[in-house]
Short mmCIF file of C-alpha atoms in Angstrom, two decimals:
data_model
loop_
_atom_site.label_atom_id
_atom_site.label_comp_id
_atom_site.label_asym_id
_atom_site.label_seq_id
_atom_site.Cartn_x
_atom_site.Cartn_y
_atom_site.Cartn_z
CA MET R 190 -63.03 -21.13 71.47
CA ILE R 191 -66.55 -19.59 71.12
CA ASP R 192 -69.36 -22.08 72.09
CA ILE R 193 -71.29 -22.79 68.94
CA SER R 194 -73.63 -25.65 68.71
CA PRO R 195 -72.63 -28.62 66.46
CA SER R 196 -75.56 -28.07 64.12
CA VAL R 197 -74.34 -24.48 63.37
CA MET R 198 -70.75 -25.69 62.88
CA GLN R 199 -72.17 -28.22 60.42
CA PHE R 200 -73.94 -25.66 58.67
CA LEU R 201 -71.07 -23.29 58.53
CA LEU R 202 -68.74 -25.90 57.03
CA ALA R 203 -71.34 -26.92 54.43
CA PHE R 204 -72.08 -23.03 53.71
CA ILE R 205 -68.45 -22.56 53.07
CA VAL R 206 -68.10 -25.00 50.54
CA ALA R 207 -71.38 -24.59 48.68
CA ALA R 208 -71.76 -20.75 48.88
CA PRO R 209 -69.26 -20.10 46.36
CA LEU R 210 -70.95 -22.06 43.69
CA LEU R 211 -74.39 -20.31 44.46
CA GLY R 212 -72.49 -17.00 44.23
CA ALA R 213 -71.05 -18.09 40.86
CA VAL R 214 -74.43 -18.60 39.52
CA ALA R 215 -75.67 -15.31 40.90
CA ALA R 216 -72.86 -13.50 39.22
CA LEU R 217 -73.90 -14.50 35.65
CA LEU R 218 -77.46 -13.25 36.55
CA PRO R 219 -78.42 -9.30 35.54
CA ALA R 220 -77.73 -7.26 38.74
CA PRO R 221 -80.60 -5.89 40.56
CA PRO R 222 -81.59 -2.22 39.36
CA GLY R 223 -80.70 -0.90 42.78
CA LEU R 224 -77.12 -2.56 43.02
CA LYS R 225 -75.66 -1.69 39.61
CA GLY R 226 -73.90 1.45 40.97
CA ARG R 227 -71.95 3.10 38.46
CA SER R 228 -72.06 0.25 35.87
CA PRO R 229 -73.01 -3.30 35.77
CA GLU R 230 -69.05 -4.33 35.50
CA GLN R 231 -68.85 -2.41 39.23
CA ALA R 232 -71.88 -4.47 40.38
CA VAL R 233 -70.51 -7.86 39.66
CA LEU R 234 -66.97 -7.18 41.12
CA ARG R 235 -68.75 -5.87 44.20
CA HIS R 236 -70.62 -9.05 44.06
CA GLY R 237 -67.36 -11.11 44.07
CA VAL R 238 -66.08 -9.04 47.12
CA THR R 239 -69.38 -9.73 49.08
CA VAL R 240 -69.49 -13.46 48.58
CA THR R 241 -65.80 -14.07 49.31
CA GLY R 242 -66.01 -11.77 52.34
CA VAL R 243 -69.05 -13.56 53.65
CA ILE R 244 -67.41 -17.11 53.12
CA LEU R 245 -64.21 -15.62 54.99
CA ALA R 246 -66.53 -14.28 57.86
CA ALA R 247 -67.97 -17.94 58.06
CA ALA R 248 -64.48 -19.53 57.91
CA ILE R 249 -63.45 -17.27 60.94
CA ALA R 250 -66.69 -18.19 62.77
CA LEU R 251 -65.69 -21.79 62.12
CA THR R 252 -62.32 -21.42 63.34
CA ALA R 253 -63.90 -19.45 66.64
CA GLY R 254 -66.21 -22.26 67.35
CA PHE R 255 -63.53 -25.09 66.73
CA ASP R 256 -62.55 -27.10 69.82
CA HIS R 257 -58.97 -26.21 70.06
CA ASP R 258 -58.51 -28.69 72.90
CA ALA R 259 -59.25 -31.46 70.47
CA PRO R 260 -57.80 -30.45 67.08
CA SER R 261 -57.00 -34.24 66.21
CA ARG R 262 -60.76 -34.85 66.19
CA PHE R 263 -62.82 -34.07 63.06
CA GLN R 264 -65.30 -31.41 63.78
CA ALA R 265 -68.35 -29.74 61.95
CA THR R 266 -69.09 -33.02 60.31
CA THR R 267 -71.61 -33.91 57.95
CA ASP R 268 -72.05 -37.56 56.77
CA ILE R 269 -74.69 -38.31 54.13
CA SER R 270 -75.28 -41.17 51.88
CA TRP R 271 -74.75 -40.15 48.21
CA ILE R 272 -74.19 -42.94 45.84
CA GLN R 273 -75.33 -46.09 48.11
CA ALA R 274 -74.35 -48.78 45.49
CA LEU R 275 -70.80 -47.46 45.56
CA ASN R 276 -70.71 -46.63 49.20
CA ILE R 277 -69.95 -42.87 48.48
CA ARG R 278 -70.91 -40.33 50.96
CA ILE R 279 -71.01 -36.63 51.34
CA HIS R 280 -68.76 -36.53 54.18
CA LEU R 281 -67.42 -33.26 55.36
CA GLY R 282 -65.30 -32.33 58.44
CA VAL R 283 -62.30 -30.15 59.61
CA ASP R 284 -59.51 -31.05 61.90
CA GLY R 285 -56.11 -29.12 62.83
CA ILE R 286 -54.63 -30.17 59.65
CA SER R 287 -57.23 -28.76 57.31
CA LEU R 288 -58.67 -25.80 59.29
CA PRO R 289 -55.50 -23.61 58.65
CA LEU R 290 -55.85 -24.39 55.05
CA LEU R 291 -59.28 -23.59 54.84
CA LEU R 292 -58.96 -20.34 56.50
CA MET R 293 -55.99 -19.26 54.43
CA THR R 294 -57.99 -20.27 51.27
CA ALA R 295 -60.85 -18.05 52.13
CA LEU R 296 -58.65 -15.29 53.04
CA LEU R 297 -56.61 -15.26 49.94
CA PHE R 298 -59.80 -15.45 47.75
CA PHE R 299 -61.10 -12.35 49.71
CA LEU R 300 -58.03 -10.48 49.03
CA CYS R 301 -57.99 -11.17 45.32
CA ALA R 302 -61.54 -10.03 44.95
CA VAL R 303 -60.73 -6.80 46.76
CA TYR R 304 -57.56 -6.45 44.38
CA SER R 305 -59.59 -7.30 41.29
CA TYR R 306 -62.47 -4.87 42.21
CA HIS R 307 -59.96 -1.76 41.91
CA LYS R 308 -57.59 -3.66 39.22
CA LEU R 309 -59.39 -6.12 36.93
CA PRO R 310 -57.08 -7.81 34.58
CA ASP R 311 -57.73 -7.05 30.89
CA GLY R 312 -59.84 -9.77 29.15
CA PRO R 313 -63.55 -10.72 28.35
CA SER R 314 -66.67 -10.06 30.54
CA PRO R 315 -66.11 -9.55 34.45
CA LYS R 316 -69.11 -11.65 35.10
CA ALA R 317 -67.37 -14.62 33.69
CA PHE R 318 -64.03 -13.49 35.65
CA VAL R 319 -65.85 -13.33 38.80
CA ALA R 320 -67.98 -16.64 38.39
CA LEU R 321 -64.79 -18.48 37.60
CA LEU R 322 -63.19 -17.15 40.55
CA LEU R 323 -66.11 -18.32 42.59
CA VAL R 324 -66.10 -21.85 41.20
CA LEU R 325 -62.46 -21.98 41.79
CA GLU R 326 -62.99 -21.24 45.59
CA SER R 327 -65.51 -23.92 45.93
CA GLY R 328 -63.25 -26.46 44.46
CA THR R 329 -60.29 -25.54 46.64
CA LEU R 330 -62.25 -25.17 49.88
CA ALA R 331 -64.08 -28.50 49.17
CA THR R 332 -60.69 -30.23 48.68
CA PHE R 333 -59.74 -29.60 52.33
CA ALA R 334 -63.15 -30.27 53.71
CA VAL R 335 -64.19 -33.58 52.09
CA LEU R 336 -63.58 -36.87 53.70
CA ASP R 337 -64.41 -39.24 50.81
CA LEU R 338 -61.76 -40.40 48.21
CA LEU R 339 -63.92 -39.90 45.30
CA LEU R 340 -65.25 -36.39 46.59
CA PHE R 341 -61.86 -35.54 47.18
CA PHE R 342 -61.10 -36.40 43.60
CA LEU R 343 -63.92 -34.27 42.19
CA ALA R 344 -63.01 -31.19 44.16
CA PHE R 345 -59.36 -31.64 43.23
CA GLU R 346 -60.48 -31.81 39.44
CA MET R 347 -63.14 -28.93 39.87
CA VAL R 348 -60.34 -26.40 40.15
CA LEU R 349 -58.86 -27.08 36.61
CA ILE R 350 -61.32 -25.61 34.21
CA PRO R 351 -61.82 -22.27 36.10
CA MET R 352 -57.90 -21.93 36.32
CA TYR R 353 -57.51 -22.74 32.56
CA PHE R 354 -59.74 -19.94 31.55
CA LEU R 355 -58.52 -17.41 34.15
CA ILE R 356 -54.96 -18.08 32.28
CA ALA R 357 -56.25 -18.54 28.87
CA ARG R 358 -58.53 -15.53 28.79
CA TRP R 359 -57.20 -13.09 31.23
CA GLY R 360 -53.46 -13.86 31.01
CA GLY R 361 -50.69 -12.26 29.21
CA ALA R 362 -48.16 -13.27 26.58
CA GLN R 363 -48.34 -16.82 25.64
CA ARG R 364 -51.27 -17.37 27.89
CA GLN R 365 -52.88 -20.10 25.43
CA ALA R 366 -49.72 -22.32 25.45
CA ALA R 367 -49.34 -21.99 29.05
CA ALA R 368 -53.27 -22.67 29.85
CA TRP R 369 -52.81 -25.84 27.70
CA LYS R 370 -49.84 -26.88 29.26
CA PHE R 371 -51.27 -26.47 32.65
CA ILE R 372 -54.57 -28.55 31.90
CA LEU R 373 -52.83 -31.39 30.08
CA TYR R 374 -50.23 -31.87 32.83
CA THR R 375 -52.67 -31.99 35.66
CA LEU R 376 -55.40 -34.05 33.87
CA LEU R 377 -52.88 -36.46 32.95
CA GLY R 378 -51.89 -36.52 36.50
CA SER R 379 -55.32 -36.79 37.85
CA VAL R 380 -56.11 -39.82 35.71
CA VAL R 381 -53.52 -41.68 37.27
CA MET R 382 -54.38 -40.76 40.68
CA LEU R 383 -57.95 -41.72 40.20
CA LEU R 384 -56.73 -45.24 39.40
CA GLY R 385 -54.99 -45.24 42.88
CA LEU R 386 -57.90 -43.93 44.70
CA LEU R 387 -60.15 -46.55 43.13
CA LEU R 388 -57.40 -49.35 43.94
CA ILE R 389 -57.69 -48.38 47.71
CA GLY R 390 -61.37 -48.04 47.68
CA LEU R 391 -62.20 -51.31 45.97
CA ASN R 392 -59.74 -53.14 48.00
CA SER R 393 -60.77 -51.92 51.23
CA GLY R 394 -64.42 -51.78 50.81
CA THR R 395 -64.67 -48.10 51.59
CA PHE R 396 -63.90 -44.57 50.35
CA ASP R 397 -64.30 -42.99 53.72
CA MET R 398 -60.90 -41.31 54.56
CA VAL R 399 -61.61 -41.50 58.36
CA ALA R 400 -62.43 -45.15 58.45
CA LEU R 401 -59.32 -45.81 55.96
CA ALA R 402 -56.92 -43.73 58.20
CA SER R 403 -58.08 -45.67 61.36
CA ASP R 404 -57.47 -49.09 59.49
CA ASN R 405 -53.89 -47.63 58.81
CA GLY R 406 -53.65 -49.85 55.77
CA ARG R 407 -54.18 -53.13 57.59
CA GLU R 408 -56.91 -54.18 54.77
CA LEU R 409 -54.31 -53.41 51.96
CA THR R 410 -51.61 -55.64 50.71
CA HIS R 411 -48.15 -54.31 50.47
CA THR R 412 -48.36 -54.57 46.74
CA THR R 413 -51.58 -52.82 46.60
CA GLN R 414 -50.26 -49.95 48.93
CA LEU R 415 -47.12 -49.53 46.58
CA LEU R 416 -49.21 -49.36 43.63
CA ALA R 417 -51.50 -46.79 45.29
CA VAL R 418 -48.76 -44.56 46.44
CA LEU R 419 -47.31 -44.67 42.90
CA ALA R 420 -50.40 -43.73 41.13
CA ILE R 421 -51.82 -41.28 43.73
CA GLY R 422 -48.35 -39.92 44.31
CA ILE R 423 -47.71 -39.10 40.61
CA GLY R 424 -51.16 -37.09 40.48
CA LEU R 425 -50.39 -35.21 43.80
CA ALA R 426 -46.77 -34.57 42.57
CA VAL R 427 -47.81 -32.76 39.43
CA LYS R 428 -50.18 -30.38 41.49
CA THR R 429 -47.46 -29.75 44.10
CA PRO R 430 -45.46 -29.64 41.75
CA MET R 431 -42.56 -31.97 42.44
CA TRP R 432 -39.41 -31.86 40.39
CA PRO R 433 -39.37 -33.11 37.48
CA LEU R 434 -43.18 -32.79 36.91
CA HIS R 435 -42.92 -29.24 37.55
CA SER R 436 -42.29 -27.86 34.24
CA TRP R 437 -46.01 -26.54 33.65
CA LEU R 438 -45.73 -24.16 36.77
CA PRO R 439 -43.17 -21.44 35.52
CA ASP R 440 -45.36 -20.89 32.15
CA ALA R 441 -48.66 -20.95 33.93
CA HIS R 442 -47.21 -18.34 36.50
CA THR R 443 -45.73 -16.11 33.83
CA ALA R 444 -48.86 -16.03 31.85
CA ALA R 445 -51.40 -15.98 34.37
CA PRO R 446 -53.06 -12.57 35.72
CA THR R 447 -51.81 -11.36 39.03
CA VAL R 448 -54.58 -12.95 41.08
CA GLY R 449 -54.31 -16.19 39.09
CA SER R 450 -50.66 -16.30 40.14
CA VAL R 451 -51.58 -15.69 43.71
CA LEU R 452 -54.17 -18.16 43.87
CA LEU R 453 -52.02 -20.76 42.06
CA ALA R 454 -49.05 -20.43 44.36
CA GLY R 455 -51.17 -19.75 47.59
CA VAL R 456 -53.91 -22.20 47.31
CA MET R 457 -53.48 -24.94 44.47
CA LEU R 458 -50.14 -26.12 44.96
CA LYS R 459 -51.21 -26.82 48.49
CA MET R 460 -53.78 -29.32 47.32
CA GLY R 461 -51.20 -31.67 46.21
CA THR R 462 -49.26 -31.69 49.60
CA TYR R 463 -52.38 -31.76 51.49
CA GLY R 464 -53.37 -35.02 49.62
CA PHE R 465 -49.93 -36.76 50.66
CA VAL R 466 -50.48 -35.99 54.28
CA ARG R 467 -54.41 -36.68 54.50
CA ILE R 468 -54.30 -39.81 52.24
CA LEU R 469 -50.94 -41.41 51.59
CA LEU R 470 -49.44 -41.10 54.99
CA PRO R 471 -52.38 -42.75 57.10
CA VAL R 472 -54.08 -44.95 54.67
CA THR R 473 -50.80 -46.47 53.03
CA PRO R 474 -48.00 -46.14 55.55
CA ASP R 475 -46.14 -49.33 54.33
CA GLY R 476 -46.14 -48.07 50.89
CA MET R 477 -45.06 -44.61 51.82
CA HIS R 478 -42.30 -45.99 53.97
CA THR R 479 -41.04 -47.83 50.81
CA PHE R 480 -41.25 -44.84 48.61
CA ALA R 481 -39.88 -42.18 51.22
CA PRO R 482 -36.37 -42.24 50.51
CA TYR R 483 -37.08 -41.65 46.74
CA LEU R 484 -39.67 -38.76 47.76
CA GLY R 485 -36.91 -37.19 49.84
CA ALA R 486 -34.60 -37.51 46.94
CA PHE R 487 -36.73 -35.77 44.62
CA ALA R 488 -37.49 -33.26 47.07
CA VAL R 489 -33.91 -32.08 47.83
CA VAL R 490 -33.14 -32.18 43.86
CA GLY R 491 -36.08 -29.74 43.65
CA ILE R 492 -34.76 -27.45 46.26
CA VAL R 493 -31.48 -27.20 44.58
CA TYR R 494 -33.00 -26.89 40.98
CA GLY R 495 -35.45 -24.44 41.89
CA SER R 496 -32.57 -22.29 43.50
CA LEU R 497 -30.13 -22.62 40.68
CA ALA R 498 -32.86 -21.80 38.22
CA CYS R 499 -33.75 -18.66 40.08
CA LEU R 500 -30.06 -17.52 40.39
CA ALA R 501 -29.83 -18.01 36.57
CA LEU R 502 -32.82 -15.67 36.14
CA ALA R 503 -31.64 -13.18 38.93
CA ARG R 504 -28.43 -12.48 37.30
CA LYS R 505 -27.58 -9.51 35.12
CA GLY R 506 -28.27 -10.36 31.37
CA GLY R 507 -30.35 -13.52 32.52
CA LYS R 508 -33.30 -11.84 30.94
CA GLY R 509 -35.48 -13.18 33.95
CA ASP R 510 -39.12 -12.59 34.36
CA LEU R 511 -39.87 -11.93 37.96
CA LYS R 512 -42.90 -13.89 37.99
CA ARG R 513 -41.10 -16.93 36.26
CA LEU R 514 -38.43 -16.52 39.14
CA ILE R 515 -40.95 -16.65 42.03
CA ALA R 516 -42.43 -19.68 40.27
CA TYR R 517 -39.28 -21.58 40.38
CA SER R 518 -38.90 -20.58 44.02
CA SER R 519 -42.08 -22.22 44.51
CA VAL R 520 -40.51 -25.44 43.24
CA GLY R 521 -37.75 -25.23 45.80
CA HIS R 522 -39.99 -24.13 48.87
CA MET R 523 -42.35 -27.06 48.11
CA GLY R 524 -39.26 -29.43 47.94
CA PHE R 525 -39.00 -28.53 51.96
CA VAL R 526 -42.73 -29.53 52.27
CA LEU R 527 -42.02 -32.92 50.50
CA LEU R 528 -38.92 -33.42 52.37
CA GLY R 529 -40.71 -32.91 55.78
CA ILE R 530 -43.54 -35.25 54.70
CA ALA R 531 -41.00 -37.86 53.39
CA SER R 532 -39.31 -38.11 57.07
CA MET R 533 -42.72 -39.62 58.28
CA THR R 534 -41.91 -38.17 61.61
CA PRO R 535 -44.34 -35.75 63.59
CA THR R 536 -41.89 -33.04 63.42
CA GLY R 537 -41.17 -33.19 59.59
CA VAL R 538 -45.00 -33.27 58.81
CA ASN R 539 -45.80 -30.48 61.09
CA GLY R 540 -42.86 -28.52 59.31
CA ALA R 541 -44.55 -29.47 56.03
CA LEU R 542 -47.96 -28.09 57.05
CA PHE R 543 -46.38 -24.93 58.53
CA ALA R 544 -44.45 -24.48 55.43
CA ASN R 545 -47.44 -24.88 53.38
CA ILE R 546 -49.26 -22.04 55.08
CA ALA R 547 -45.87 -19.86 55.06
CA HIS R 548 -45.56 -20.31 51.41
CA GLY R 549 -49.18 -19.31 50.81
CA LEU R 550 -49.04 -16.01 52.79
CA ILE R 551 -45.40 -15.07 51.63
CA THR R 552 -45.50 -16.05 47.96
CA GLY R 553 -49.01 -14.62 47.60
CA LEU R 554 -47.72 -11.43 48.81
CA LEU R 555 -44.67 -11.61 46.38
CA PHE R 556 -47.18 -12.25 43.43
CA PHE R 557 -49.28 -9.09 44.33
CA LEU R 558 -46.03 -7.02 44.43
CA VAL R 559 -44.66 -8.29 41.12
CA GLY R 560 -48.18 -7.69 39.76
CA ALA R 561 -47.86 -4.15 40.99
CA LEU R 562 -44.39 -3.58 39.60
CA LYS R 563 -45.68 -4.92 36.24
CA ASP R 564 -48.35 -2.50 36.04
CA ARG R 565 -46.15 0.37 36.83
CA TYR R 566 -43.12 -0.60 34.67
CA GLY R 567 -45.41 -2.40 31.80
CA THR R 568 -42.74 -5.31 32.36
CA ALA R 569 -41.69 -7.86 35.05
CA ASP R 570 -38.48 -8.57 33.12
CA LEU R 571 -35.63 -8.09 35.73
CA ASP R 572 -33.07 -6.61 33.24
CA THR R 573 -35.29 -4.08 32.07
CA LEU R 574 -36.55 -3.16 35.50
CA ALA R 575 -33.09 -2.85 37.02
CA GLY R 576 -31.67 -1.20 33.76
CA ALA R 577 -28.17 0.33 34.23
CA THR R 578 -28.61 1.80 37.51
CA GLY R 579 -31.06 -0.38 39.39
CA ALA R 580 -35.18 0.31 39.45
CA ALA R 581 -34.46 2.33 42.67
CA LEU R 582 -37.71 1.38 44.16
CA TYR R 583 -36.54 2.74 47.54
CA GLY R 584 -36.16 6.15 46.05
CA ARG R 585 -39.21 5.97 43.85
CA ALA R 586 -41.67 4.14 45.70
CA PRO R 587 -40.41 3.67 49.28
CA ARG R 588 -43.26 1.58 50.73
CA LEU R 589 -43.39 -0.66 47.70
CA GLY R 590 -39.60 -1.16 47.92
CA ALA R 591 -40.04 -1.90 51.68
CA LEU R 592 -42.75 -4.48 51.21
CA LEU R 593 -40.88 -6.41 48.26
CA ALA R 594 -37.59 -6.43 50.63
CA PHE R 595 -40.03 -7.70 53.52
CA ALA R 596 -41.52 -10.49 51.35
CA ALA R 597 -38.01 -11.42 50.04
CA VAL R 598 -36.51 -11.99 53.52
CA ALA R 599 -39.52 -13.62 54.77
CA SER R 600 -39.31 -16.17 51.56
CA LEU R 601 -35.53 -16.87 52.23
CA GLY R 602 -36.53 -17.89 55.79
CA LEU R 603 -35.47 -15.17 58.24
CA PRO R 604 -35.89 -16.11 61.83
CA GLY R 605 -38.91 -14.28 63.27
CA LEU R 606 -41.03 -14.64 60.13
CA ALA R 607 -43.40 -17.44 58.89
CA GLY R 608 -40.87 -18.84 56.32
CA PHE R 609 -38.34 -19.79 58.86
CA TRP R 610 -40.35 -22.42 61.17
CA GLY R 611 -41.54 -24.65 58.22
CA GLU R 612 -38.00 -25.15 56.60
CA MET R 613 -36.29 -25.53 59.97
CA LEU R 614 -38.81 -28.23 61.14
CA ALA R 615 -38.70 -30.10 57.83
CA LEU R 616 -34.99 -30.25 58.19
CA PHE R 617 -35.10 -31.47 61.57
CA GLY R 618 -37.48 -34.23 60.45
CA ALA R 619 -35.09 -35.19 57.88
CA PHE R 620 -32.12 -35.38 60.21
CA ASP R 621 -33.88 -37.79 62.42
CA PRO R 622 -36.38 -39.75 59.91
CA ALA R 623 -38.99 -42.49 61.08
CA GLU R 624 -37.85 -45.74 62.26
CA GLY R 625 -36.70 -48.12 59.08
CA LEU R 626 -35.63 -45.16 57.05
CA SER R 627 -32.15 -44.94 56.01
CA ARG R 628 -30.48 -42.34 58.35
CA PRO R 629 -27.38 -41.84 56.24
CA ALA R 630 -29.66 -41.11 53.15
CA PHE R 631 -31.72 -38.64 55.02
CA LEU R 632 -28.67 -36.90 56.72
CA THR R 633 -27.42 -36.47 53.06
CA TYR R 634 -30.87 -34.86 52.25
CA THR R 635 -30.72 -32.63 55.19
CA ALA R 636 -27.42 -31.26 54.18
CA VAL R 637 -28.43 -30.54 50.68
CA GLY R 638 -31.69 -29.02 51.90
CA ALA R 639 -29.63 -26.79 53.97
CA PHE R 640 -27.45 -25.86 51.33
CA GLY R 641 -30.53 -24.88 49.32
CA THR R 642 -31.39 -22.33 51.83
CA LEU R 643 -28.15 -20.70 51.26
CA LEU R 644 -28.80 -20.57 47.40
CA THR R 645 -32.45 -19.19 48.38
CA ALA R 646 -30.89 -16.46 50.31
CA ALA R 647 -28.63 -15.58 47.49
CA TYR R 648 -31.02 -15.16 44.68
CA LEU R 649 -33.57 -13.29 46.69
CA LEU R 650 -30.95 -10.90 47.88
CA ILE R 651 -29.97 -10.17 44.30
CA VAL R 652 -33.51 -9.51 43.44
CA VAL R 653 -33.78 -6.96 46.34
CA ARG R 654 -30.66 -5.51 45.35
CA ARG R 655 -31.41 -5.06 41.60
CA VAL R 656 -35.19 -4.09 42.05
CA CYS R 657 -35.16 -1.82 45.25
CA MET R 658 -31.56 -0.33 45.23
CA GLY R 659 -30.06 2.28 42.62
CA ASP R 660 -30.09 6.00 42.02
CA PRO R 661 -33.49 7.46 41.18
CA LYS R 662 -31.93 10.72 39.85
CA ALA R 663 -29.97 8.84 37.21
CA GLU R 664 -33.08 8.56 35.36
CA PRO R 665 -35.25 11.46 36.39
CA GLY R 666 -38.11 10.91 34.00
CA ILE R 667 -39.31 7.95 35.61
CA THR R 668 -42.03 8.25 38.24
CA VAL R 669 -43.48 5.33 40.06
CA ALA R 670 -46.63 5.55 42.10
CA ASP R 671 -46.24 4.05 45.52
CA VAL R 672 -48.75 1.70 47.37
CA GLN R 673 -52.18 2.62 46.69
CA ARG R 674 -55.14 2.17 49.23
CA HIS R 675 -56.65 -0.86 47.65
CA GLU R 676 -53.17 -2.69 47.34
CA PHE R 677 -52.62 -1.49 51.13
CA ALA R 678 -55.89 -3.30 51.96
CA ALA R 679 -55.15 -6.61 50.09
CA TRP R 680 -51.50 -6.89 51.14
CA THR R 681 -51.52 -5.94 54.88
CA PRO R 682 -53.27 -8.97 56.06
CA LEU R 683 -50.48 -10.98 54.47
CA VAL R 684 -47.70 -9.06 56.20
CA ALA R 685 -49.36 -9.30 59.66
CA LEU R 686 -50.12 -13.09 59.36
CA THR R 687 -46.35 -13.67 58.03
CA VAL R 688 -44.99 -11.72 61.22
CA LEU R 689 -47.73 -13.38 63.66
CA ALA R 690 -46.82 -16.88 62.34
CA GLY R 691 -43.03 -16.13 62.69
CA LEU R 692 -43.23 -14.73 66.14
CA TRP R 693 -46.05 -17.07 67.56
CA PRO R 694 -45.59 -20.29 65.79
CA ALA R 695 -47.60 -22.22 68.54
CA VAL R 696 -50.69 -20.89 67.18
CA LEU R 697 -50.43 -23.07 64.16
CA LEU R 698 -48.27 -26.01 65.57
CA GLY R 699 -50.79 -26.28 68.54
CA LEU R 700 -53.66 -27.05 65.75
CA THR R 701 -51.49 -29.35 63.73
CA ASP R 702 -49.44 -31.31 66.00
CA PRO R 703 -52.17 -33.35 67.85
CA ALA R 704 -53.66 -34.09 64.48
CA VAL R 705 -50.48 -35.25 62.90
CA GLN R 706 -49.74 -37.58 65.92
CA LYS R 707 -52.94 -39.17 65.53
CA LEU R 708 -52.63 -39.45 61.89
CA LEU R 709 -49.20 -41.12 61.97
CA ALA R 710 -50.26 -43.44 64.72
CA GLY R 711 -53.23 -44.74 62.46
CA GLY R 712 -55.79 -42.88 64.21
CA ASN R 713 -55.40 -44.83 67.51
CA SER R 714 -53.97 -42.15 69.79
#
């Protein structure tokens, strides 16, 4: 920890949330004459790298100044009255739960900006692309920083429009249909979620998330809690996405540009699971206790369903698009996150938060790699890539092949890499759920979830065999560029953090565990 004054910490967090919006406005303005470089397009892309880089630096400074001896306490807080009649406040703060998500979000946006500087997706104005990227960053960072229910909703919704346009205007085939499906699903879920948030706020007399968590649902009747969990849970489950509310995700991922897929998987899916942990577990514990067995059941169905869908896409003749396959894998991986949350135990919730970060790092890397494959081969179709002899990446582009194999084994949960700890802790949490939850039901969920890990390993190893192996001499006319410098710059941090989190999980668990213990105790510990 570096000794930084509370006022500077306040400024850093407010800056992290607001700066992307200011950067988005600046991106739409003409570039000053001395900053145009070779072209106005290059200037605005450099602007995107600069703004996201400054925000990442501020997030690192915030992390350095964070009191790691008190991660359960909200720090860098700002609390200003906004709409007095409704008792709505501009309340910001971070604790051990939100800080890792904030830092990962800032990192992924910076890496996407660096990647786009060298490989801008085909589409209209680069100015609009950079502006939308920065608005999206502001909404996601705000989601993890705000401590007022209505501000949370506004931040939650703020990301929809920029992501819609990134898919619809810079995406690939079927982008319009995929963008509409994305916006309709998430908007409908959000309308239901807003009703639940209003139900909590109006019945308890406050929208302040810290006060509500400390009260631990004592001001809310059991029926109110049940209705709130149902309404808010549906909205969060759509964004997570939980089976069977997931069907927008494969289409959106398949059509989105590479950076859109990275941000969708690495950041936006985390907003849903974060809402379960930040709002429903501490504010409506009785309602969550009632719905936890059903949430666990949906979670394990999602684990198996996602894996079986990936197996079908990975097999020869399945005409599986690799981006679609990774999207279905996300349904399974987020199933482990939901299972950990459903256990309502410190072990399970810590596992869910760890799996959130691991999924963001690993799946972000996977989408970067598949985007690179698509750029080189002109397709992400697995049958076309593999051909008769295999794509032979190990022979044609050994560094790219090695990175793809690394990301795949990290995704299947190889011990020593980040993907292992979250899934294992989620299963441990389900093995011994919170008092009052059905032990036989959760033992069944544990067994099904463990079986899902075997299916995950199966489809990822099939993908590695079909894409990486083969005889490059069988089709001598094909040449594939290996990892370029800008790709190396964008991907190396994700590889390094995946290894670091796998070998030294205490770095993350030391932050989340005290905050989770306090959260599950209703803010009284």
